[in-house]
Amino acid sequence: MGQEISGSRFKKHDFEAFSRRLKTETHLLERWFAEQRFSARHGTVGFELEAWLVDAAAQPAPENVRFLQRLPDALVTPELSLFNIELNSTPLALGGNALGAMHRELSANWLRCREAAAAMGLRLAMIGILPTVRDEVLTLANMSLLSRYKALNEQVMRLRGGRALVLEIQGREHLRTEHHDVMLEAATTSFQIHLQVAQGKAARYFNVATILSAPMVAVSANSPLLFGRRLWQESRIPLFEQAVDIGGIEGAAFGPLKRVTFGSGYVRESMFELFHENLEHYPMLLPVELDEQPETLSHLRLQNGTIWRWNRPLVGFDEDGTPHLRIEHRVVPAGPSVIDSIANAALFFGLMTAIAEQERGVEVKLDFARARDNFYNAAKHSLDASIVWLDGRNWNLQELFRRRLLPMAREGLEELSCAAGDIDRYLGIIDERGRTGRTGAAWQGDYVEQTGSDMAKLLERYLELQDSGMPVHEWPI
């Protein structure tokens, strides 16, 4: 969805032309897989951090146009709503001081963005769901001024036949509301972690990312509140899944898969299977014919950008033009702090490496349905959840982190030759977060229980602690 498009209204011939280009590029991609054309580089990483602009009253501020004019930077871009921006990282190779370099870059960019916001009388918040966001401000009037977002909304509502999107979440409390646009999606902000993988390892790594979604969403949970209701510990998961649900299509031989999804199964042989699924099972949302050669895969990548798997396959290109494969891990919410974000990334990289390189047959040890159940259970209950792990045992997640996951993550980062001081620092944060149970979601819940449900005061305190730079496990109420 990072590509801008030239318009938002489409006719039958637009869909037909896009379909032809998409098929051509998908067949080309299939040939690249068969010929093993992809880059052998492995372990290049990066991230995207979505954030909120907040005004003096702790309310979302629809000011990203003015903000981006004040801070022109290719690494800082708009998001779906005028309340949101996205900070991107520069790619770097894992190993050595890479984790510390990621931390320094994000800290510096975050500080620049905070200063630009402050000059406008605004503040920045990194949090999965802003506690003060209200249903009535999530309207098309607050959608970013980009054609791709307007077109996305029109096409989702067209495929739904104009039927309202229904959001219903049953958690600690119950929430049900209806929307006639996709702006509910704007209430979800993430920290998306990217990992480039060599073709020969890609299928195994993708399946490991799928399995790791449960512990990752549990230990990073930071979205317990929506419209004043306490729902799941990571309510961003059901919110996003329902925000762009196109529903069934009348007359279809088989129903389309959900646009936001945990997936339909493990990869069996190669990540190409996911792009084939994109072609066969997902209606086109942005049928723009781009004036580019098939080798750029521009239509294939645009289609893929309108399908939000919690672990998304990506095709990109190295600097020399060689195509490469990446995994975008999307389960982690934004925040609570810069150092917490880097700790989450370090955990993911370490676990991915240890399990993918040391374990074999993970798909047999943990079937896909169980991995999916683990994920939603962990999103609901965070570290209090129990999940089935690769050894077939049912583990409480706090205990699983202490006994299994943290030692494995350390082994993985050591295998990557990451600096010992960085490993201690970032995994130490995860260790303390797991030991205390103090995730961002837990802190927000404790604040409500101890001080009441004034969402503006909660956010004021959250921002004060976020700006202190302390990891969330050290935050007092």
CSV table of N, CA and C in Angstrom, one decimal, residues 347-469:
chain,number,residue,atom,x,y,z
A,347,LEU,N,14.2,-9.8,19.8
A,347,LEU,CA,13.5,-11.1,20.2
A,347,LEU,C,13.1,-11.9,18.9
A,348,PHE,N,12.5,-11.2,18.0
A,348,PHE,CA,12.0,-11.8,16.8
A,348,PHE,C,13.2,-12.3,16.0
A,349,PHE,N,14.2,-11.5,15.8
A,349,PHE,CA,15.3,-12.0,15.0
A,349,PHE,C,16.0,-13.2,15.6
A,350,GLY,N,16.2,-13.1,16.9
A,350,GLY,CA,16.8,-14.2,17.6
A,350,GLY,C,16.0,-15.5,17.6
A,351,LEU,N,14.7,-15.4,17.8
A,351,LEU,CA,13.9,-16.6,17.8
A,351,LEU,C,13.8,-17.2,16.4
A,352,MET,N,13.6,-16.3,15.4
A,352,MET,CA,13.5,-16.8,14.0
A,352,MET,C,14.8,-17.6,13.6
A,353,THR,N,15.9,-17.1,14.0
A,353,THR,CA,17.2,-17.7,13.6
A,353,THR,C,17.4,-19.0,14.3
A,354,ALA,N,17.1,-19.0,15.6
A,354,ALA,CA,17.3,-20.2,16.4
A,354,ALA,C,16.4,-21.4,16.0
A,355,ILE,N,15.1,-21.1,15.8
A,355,ILE,CA,14.2,-22.1,15.5
A,355,ILE,C,14.3,-22.6,14.0
A,356,ALA,N,14.5,-21.6,13.1
A,356,ALA,CA,14.6,-22.0,11.7
A,356,ALA,C,15.9,-22.7,11.4
A,357,GLU,N,17.0,-22.4,12.1
A,357,GLU,CA,18.2,-23.1,11.8
A,357,GLU,C,18.5,-24.3,12.6
A,358,GLN,N,17.8,-24.5,13.8
A,358,GLN,CA,18.0,-25.6,14.7
A,358,GLN,C,16.9,-26.6,14.6
A,359,GLU,N,15.7,-26.2,14.5
A,359,GLU,CA,14.6,-27.1,14.5
A,359,GLU,C,14.2,-27.5,13.1
A,360,ARG,N,13.8,-28.7,12.9
A,360,ARG,CA,13.3,-29.2,11.6
A,360,ARG,C,11.9,-29.8,11.8
A,361,GLY,N,11.1,-29.7,10.8
A,361,GLY,CA,9.8,-30.2,10.9
A,361,GLY,C,8.8,-29.5,11.8
A,362,VAL,N,9.0,-28.2,12.0
A,362,VAL,CA,8.1,-27.5,12.9
A,362,VAL,C,6.7,-27.6,12.6
A,363,GLU,N,6.4,-27.8,11.3
A,363,GLU,CA,5.0,-27.9,10.8
A,363,GLU,C,4.3,-29.1,11.3
A,364,VAL,N,5.2,-30.2,11.5
A,364,VAL,CA,4.6,-31.4,12.0
A,364,VAL,C,4.5,-31.4,13.5
A,365,LYS,N,5.4,-30.7,14.2
A,365,LYS,CA,5.4,-30.6,15.6
A,365,LYS,C,4.3,-29.7,16.1
A,366,LEU,N,3.8,-28.7,15.3
A,366,LEU,CA,2.7,-27.9,15.7
A,366,LEU,C,1.9,-27.6,14.5
A,367,ASP,N,0.7,-28.2,14.4
A,367,ASP,CA,-0.1,-28.1,13.2
A,367,ASP,C,-0.6,-26.6,13.1
A,368,PHE,N,-1.0,-26.2,11.8
A,368,PHE,CA,-1.3,-24.9,11.6
A,368,PHE,C,-2.5,-24.4,12.4
A,369,ALA,N,-3.5,-25.3,12.5
A,369,ALA,CA,-4.7,-24.9,13.3
A,369,ALA,C,-4.3,-24.6,14.8
A,370,ARG,N,-3.4,-25.3,15.3
A,370,ARG,CA,-3.0,-25.1,16.7
A,370,ARG,C,-2.2,-23.7,16.8
A,371,ALA,N,-1.3,-23.5,15.8
A,371,ALA,CA,-0.6,-22.2,15.7
A,371,ALA,C,-1.6,-21.0,15.6
A,372,ARG,N,-2.6,-21.2,14.9
A,372,ARG,CA,-3.6,-20.1,14.8
A,372,ARG,C,-4.4,-19.9,16.1
A,373,ASP,N,-4.8,-21.0,16.7
A,373,ASP,CA,-5.4,-20.9,18.0
A,373,ASP,C,-4.5,-20.3,19.0
A,374,ASN,N,-3.3,-20.6,19.0
A,374,ASN,CA,-2.3,-20.0,19.9
A,374,ASN,C,-2.3,-18.5,19.7
A,375,PHE,N,-2.3,-18.1,18.5
A,375,PHE,CA,-2.2,-16.6,18.2
A,375,PHE,C,-3.3,-15.8,18.8
A,376,TYR,N,-4.5,-16.3,18.5
A,376,TYR,CA,-5.7,-15.5,19.0
A,376,TYR,C,-5.8,-15.6,20.5
A,377,ASN,N,-5.4,-16.7,21.1
A,377,ASN,CA,-5.4,-16.9,22.5
A,377,ASN,C,-4.4,-15.9,23.2
A,378,ALA,N,-3.3,-15.8,22.6
A,378,ALA,CA,-2.2,-14.9,23.1
A,378,ALA,C,-2.6,-13.4,22.9
A,379,ALA,N,-3.3,-13.1,21.8
A,379,ALA,CA,-3.8,-11.7,21.6
A,379,ALA,C,-4.8,-11.4,22.6
A,380,LYS,N,-5.7,-12.3,23.0
A,380,LYS,CA,-6.7,-12.0,24.0
A,380,LYS,C,-6.1,-11.9,25.4
A,381,HIS,N,-5.2,-12.7,25.8
A,381,HIS,CA,-4.7,-12.8,27.2
A,381,HIS,C,-3.3,-12.4,27.4
A,382,SER,N,-2.5,-12.2,26.4
A,382,SER,CA,-1.1,-11.8,26.5
A,382,SER,C,-0.4,-12.8,27.3
A,383,LEU,N,0.5,-12.4,28.2
A,383,LEU,CA,1.4,-13.4,28.9
A,383,LEU,C,0.6,-14.3,29.9
A,384,ASP,N,-0.7,-14.0,30.1
A,384,ASP,CA,-1.5,-14.9,31.0
A,384,ASP,C,-2.0,-16.1,30.2
A,385,ALA,N,-1.8,-16.1,28.9
A,385,ALA,CA,-2.3,-17.2,28.0
A,385,ALA,C,-1.5,-18.4,28.2
A,386,SER,N,-2.1,-19.5,27.9
A,386,SER,CA,-1.4,-20.8,27.8
A,386,SER,C,-1.5,-21.2,26.3
A,387,ILE,N,-0.4,-21.7,25.8
A,387,ILE,CA,-0.4,-22.2,24.4
A,387,ILE,C,0.3,-23.5,24.3
A,388,VAL,N,0.1,-24.2,23.2
A,388,VAL,CA,0.8,-25.4,22.9
A,388,VAL,C,2.1,-25.1,22.2
A,389,TRP,N,3.2,-25.6,22.6
A,389,TRP,CA,4.5,-25.3,22.0
A,389,TRP,C,5.0,-26.4,21.1
A,390,LEU,N,6.2,-26.3,20.5
A,390,LEU,CA,6.7,-27.3,19.6
A,390,LEU,C,6.9,-28.7,20.3
A,391,ASP,N,7.1,-28.7,21.6
A,391,ASP,CA,7.3,-29.9,22.3
A,391,ASP,C,6.0,-30.7,22.6
A,392,GLY,N,4.9,-30.1,22.2
A,392,GLY,CA,3.6,-30.7,22.4
A,392,GLY,C,3.0,-30.4,23.8
A,393,ARG,N,3.7,-29.7,24.6
A,393,ARG,CA,3.3,-29.3,25.9
A,393,ARG,C,2.5,-28.1,25.9
A,394,ASN,N,1.6,-28.0,26.9
A,394,ASN,CA,0.8,-26.7,27.1
A,394,ASN,C,1.6,-25.9,28.1
A,395,TRP,N,2.0,-24.7,27.7
A,395,TRP,CA,2.8,-23.8,28.5
A,395,TRP,C,2.1,-22.5,28.8
A,396,ASN,N,2.2,-22.0,30.0
A,396,ASN,CA,1.9,-20.6,30.3
A,396,ASN,C,3.0,-19.8,29.7
A,397,LEU,N,2.6,-18.7,29.0
A,397,LEU,CA,3.6,-17.9,28.2
A,397,LEU,C,4.7,-17.3,29.0
A,398,GLN,N,4.4,-16.8,30.2
A,398,GLN,CA,5.4,-16.3,31.1
A,398,GLN,C,6.5,-17.4,31.3
A,399,GLU,N,6.0,-18.6,31.6
A,399,GLU,CA,7.0,-19.7,31.9
A,399,GLU,C,7.7,-20.1,30.6
A,400,LEU,N,7.0,-20.1,29.5
A,400,LEU,CA,7.6,-20.5,28.2
A,400,LEU,C,8.7,-19.5,27.9
A,401,PHE,N,8.5,-18.2,28.1
A,401,PHE,CA,9.6,-17.3,27.8
A,401,PHE,C,10.8,-17.6,28.7
A,402,ARG,N,10.6,-17.8,30.0
A,402,ARG,CA,11.7,-18.0,30.9
A,402,ARG,C,12.4,-19.2,30.6
A,403,ARG,N,11.7,-20.3,30.4
A,403,ARG,CA,12.4,-21.6,30.3
A,403,ARG,C,12.8,-22.0,28.8
A,404,ARG,N,12.2,-21.5,27.8
A,404,ARG,CA,12.5,-21.9,26.5
A,404,ARG,C,12.8,-20.7,25.5
A,405,LEU,N,12.0,-19.7,25.4
A,405,LEU,CA,12.1,-18.8,24.4
A,405,LEU,C,13.3,-17.8,24.5
A,406,LEU,N,13.5,-17.3,25.7
A,406,LEU,CA,14.6,-16.4,25.9
A,406,LEU,C,16.0,-17.1,25.7
A,407,PRO,N,16.2,-18.3,26.2
A,407,PRO,CA,17.5,-18.9,25.9
A,407,PRO,C,17.6,-19.2,24.4
A,408,MET,N,16.5,-19.5,23.7
A,408,MET,CA,16.6,-19.7,22.2
A,408,MET,C,16.9,-18.4,21.5
A,409,ALA,N,16.3,-17.3,21.9
A,409,ALA,CA,16.6,-16.1,21.3
A,409,ALA,C,18.0,-15.7,21.5
A,410,ARG,N,18.6,-15.9,22.6
A,410,ARG,CA,20.0,-15.6,22.9
A,410,ARG,C,20.9,-16.4,21.9
A,411,GLU,N,20.6,-17.7,21.8
A,411,GLU,CA,21.3,-18.6,20.9
A,411,GLU,C,21.3,-18.1,19.5
A,412,GLY,N,20.1,-17.6,19.0
A,412,GLY,CA,19.9,-17.1,17.7
A,412,GLY,C,20.7,-15.8,17.4
A,413,LEU,N,20.7,-14.9,18.4
A,413,LEU,CA,21.4,-13.7,18.2
A,413,LEU,C,22.9,-13.9,18.3
A,414,GLU,N,23.4,-14.9,19.1
A,414,GLU,CA,24.8,-15.2,19.1
A,414,GLU,C,25.2,-15.9,17.8
A,415,GLU,N,24.3,-16.7,17.2
A,415,GLU,CA,24.6,-17.3,15.9
A,415,GLU,C,24.8,-16.2,14.9
A,416,LEU,N,24.0,-15.1,15.0
A,416,LEU,CA,24.1,-14.0,14.1
A,416,LEU,C,25.3,-13.1,14.4
A,417,SER,N,26.1,-13.4,15.4
A,417,SER,CA,27.3,-12.7,15.8
A,417,SER,C,26.9,-11.2,16.3
A,418,CYS,N,25.7,-11.1,16.9
A,418,CYS,CA,25.3,-9.8,17.4
A,418,CYS,C,26.2,-9.5,18.6
A,419,ALA,N,26.4,-8.2,18.9
A,419,ALA,CA,27.3,-7.8,20.0
A,419,ALA,C,26.7,-8.3,21.3
A,420,ALA,N,27.5,-8.8,22.2
A,420,ALA,CA,27.1,-9.4,23.4
A,420,ALA,C,26.4,-8.4,24.3
A,421,GLY,N,26.9,-7.2,24.3
A,421,GLY,CA,26.2,-6.1,25.1
A,421,GLY,C,24.8,-5.8,24.6
A,422,ASP,N,24.6,-5.8,23.3
A,422,ASP,CA,23.3,-5.6,22.8
A,422,ASP,C,22.3,-6.8,23.1
A,423,ILE,N,22.8,-8.0,23.0
A,423,ILE,CA,22.0,-9.1,23.3
A,423,ILE,C,21.5,-9.0,24.8
A,424,ASP,N,22.5,-8.8,25.7
A,424,ASP,CA,22.1,-8.6,27.1
A,424,ASP,C,21.1,-7.5,27.3
A,425,ARG,N,21.3,-6.4,26.7
A,425,ARG,CA,20.4,-5.2,26.9
A,425,ARG,C,19.0,-5.5,26.4
A,426,TYR,N,18.9,-5.9,25.2
A,426,TYR,CA,17.5,-6.0,24.6
A,426,TYR,C,16.8,-7.2,25.1
A,427,LEU,N,17.4,-8.4,25.2
A,427,LEU,CA,16.7,-9.6,25.7
A,427,LEU,C,16.5,-9.4,27.2
A,428,GLY,N,17.4,-8.6,27.9
A,428,GLY,CA,17.1,-8.3,29.3
A,428,GLY,C,15.8,-7.6,29.5
A,429,ILE,N,15.5,-6.7,28.6
A,429,ILE,CA,14.2,-6.0,28.7
A,429,ILE,C,13.0,-7.0,28.5
A,430,ILE,N,13.1,-7.9,27.5
A,430,ILE,CA,12.1,-8.9,27.3
A,430,ILE,C,12.0,-9.8,28.6
A,431,ASP,N,13.1,-10.1,29.2
A,431,ASP,CA,13.1,-11.0,30.4
A,431,ASP,C,12.4,-10.3,31.5
A,432,GLU,N,12.7,-9.0,31.7
A,432,GLU,CA,12.0,-8.3,32.8
A,432,GLU,C,10.5,-8.1,32.5
A,433,ARG,N,10.2,-7.9,31.2
A,433,ARG,CA,8.8,-7.7,30.9
A,433,ARG,C,8.0,-9.0,31.1
A,434,GLY,N,8.6,-10.1,30.8
A,434,GLY,CA,8.0,-11.4,31.0
A,434,GLY,C,7.9,-11.7,32.5
A,435,ARG,N,9.0,-11.4,33.3
A,435,ARG,CA,9.0,-11.7,34.7
A,435,ARG,C,8.0,-11.0,35.4
A,436,THR,N,7.8,-9.7,35.1
A,436,THR,CA,6.9,-8.8,35.8
A,436,THR,C,5.5,-8.9,35.3
A,437,GLY,N,5.3,-9.4,34.0
A,437,GLY,CA,4.0,-9.3,33.4
A,437,GLY,C,3.6,-7.9,32.9
A,438,ARG,N,4.6,-7.0,33.0
A,438,ARG,CA,4.2,-5.6,32.7
A,438,ARG,C,4.5,-5.3,31.2
A,439,THR,N,3.5,-5.6,30.4
A,439,THR,CA,3.5,-5.2,29.0
A,439,THR,C,2.8,-3.8,28.9
A,440,GLY,N,2.8,-3.2,27.8
A,440,GLY,CA,2.1,-1.9,27.6
A,440,GLY,C,0.6,-2.1,27.9
A,441,ALA,N,0.0,-3.2,27.5
A,441,ALA,CA,-1.4,-3.5,27.8
A,441,ALA,C,-1.6,-3.6,29.3
A,442,ALA,N,-0.7,-4.3,30.0
A,442,ALA,CA,-0.9,-4.5,31.4
A,442,ALA,C,-0.8,-3.2,32.1
A,443,TRP,N,0.1,-2.3,31.7
A,443,TRP,CA,0.3,-1.0,32.3
A,443,TRP,C,-1.0,-0.2,32.1
A,444,GLN,N,-1.6,-0.2,30.9
A,444,GLN,CA,-2.8,0.5,30.7
A,444,GLN,C,-4.0,0.0,31.6
A,445,GLY,N,-4.1,-1.3,31.7
A,445,GLY,CA,-5.1,-1.9,32.5
A,445,GLY,C,-4.9,-1.6,34.0
A,446,ASP,N,-3.7,-1.6,34.5
A,446,ASP,CA,-3.4,-1.3,35.9
A,446,ASP,C,-3.7,0.2,36.1
A,447,TYR,N,-3.5,1.1,35.1
A,447,TYR,CA,-3.8,2.5,35.3
A,447,TYR,C,-5.3,2.7,35.5
A,448,VAL,N,-6.1,2.0,34.6
A,448,VAL,CA,-7.5,2.2,34.7
A,448,VAL,C,-8.0,1.7,36.1
A,449,GLU,N,-7.5,0.5,36.5
A,449,GLU,CA,-8.0,-0.1,37.8
A,449,GLU,C,-7.6,0.8,39.0
A,450,GLN,N,-6.5,1.5,38.9
A,450,GLN,CA,-6.0,2.2,40.1
A,450,GLN,C,-6.4,3.7,40.1
A,451,THR,N,-6.7,4.3,38.9
A,451,THR,CA,-7.0,5.7,38.8
A,451,THR,C,-8.3,6.0,38.2
A,452,GLY,N,-8.9,5.1,37.5
A,452,GLY,CA,-10.2,5.4,36.8
A,452,GLY,C,-10.0,5.4,35.3
A,453,SER,N,-11.1,5.6,34.6
A,453,SER,CA,-11.1,5.4,33.2
A,453,SER,C,-11.1,6.7,32.4
A,454,ASP,N,-10.5,7.7,32.9
A,454,ASP,CA,-10.3,9.0,32.2
A,454,ASP,C,-9.2,8.7,31.1
A,455,MET,N,-9.6,8.6,29.9
A,455,MET,CA,-8.7,8.2,28.8
A,455,MET,C,-7.7,9.3,28.5
A,456,ALA,N,-8.1,10.5,28.7
A,456,ALA,CA,-7.1,11.6,28.4
A,456,ALA,C,-6.0,11.7,29.5
A,457,LYS,N,-6.4,11.5,30.7
A,457,LYS,CA,-5.3,11.4,31.8
A,457,LYS,C,-4.4,10.2,31.6
A,458,LEU,N,-5.0,9.1,31.2
A,458,LEU,CA,-4.2,7.9,31.0
A,458,LEU,C,-3.2,8.2,29.9
A,459,LEU,N,-3.6,8.8,28.8
A,459,LEU,CA,-2.7,9.1,27.7
A,459,LEU,C,-1.6,10.1,28.1
A,460,GLU,N,-2.0,11.1,28.9
A,460,GLU,CA,-1.0,12.1,29.4
A,460,GLU,C,0.1,11.4,30.1
A,461,ARG,N,-0.3,10.5,31.0
A,461,ARG,CA,0.7,9.7,31.8
A,461,ARG,C,1.5,8.8,30.9
A,462,TYR,N,0.9,8.2,30.0
A,462,TYR,CA,1.6,7.3,29.1
A,462,TYR,C,2.6,8.0,28.3
A,463,LEU,N,2.3,9.2,27.8
A,463,LEU,CA,3.2,10.0,27.0
A,463,LEU,C,4.4,10.5,27.8
A,464,GLU,N,4.1,10.9,29.1
A,464,GLU,CA,5.1,11.3,30.0
A,464,GLU,C,6.1,10.2,30.2
A,465,LEU,N,5.7,9.0,30.4
A,465,LEU,CA,6.6,7.8,30.6
A,465,LEU,C,7.3,7.4,29.3
A,466,GLN,N,6.5,7.5,28.2
A,466,GLN,CA,7.1,7.2,26.9
A,466,GLN,C,8.3,8.1,26.6
A,467,ASP,N,8.1,9.4,26.9
A,467,ASP,CA,9.1,10.4,26.6
A,467,ASP,C,10.3,10.2,27.5
A,468,SER,N,10.1,9.5,28.7
A,468,SER,CA,11.2,9.4,29.6
A,468,SER,C,12.3,8.4,29.0
A,469,GLY,N,11.9,7.6,28.1
A,469,GLY,CA,12.8,6.6,27.5
A,469,GLY,C,12.9,5.3,28.2
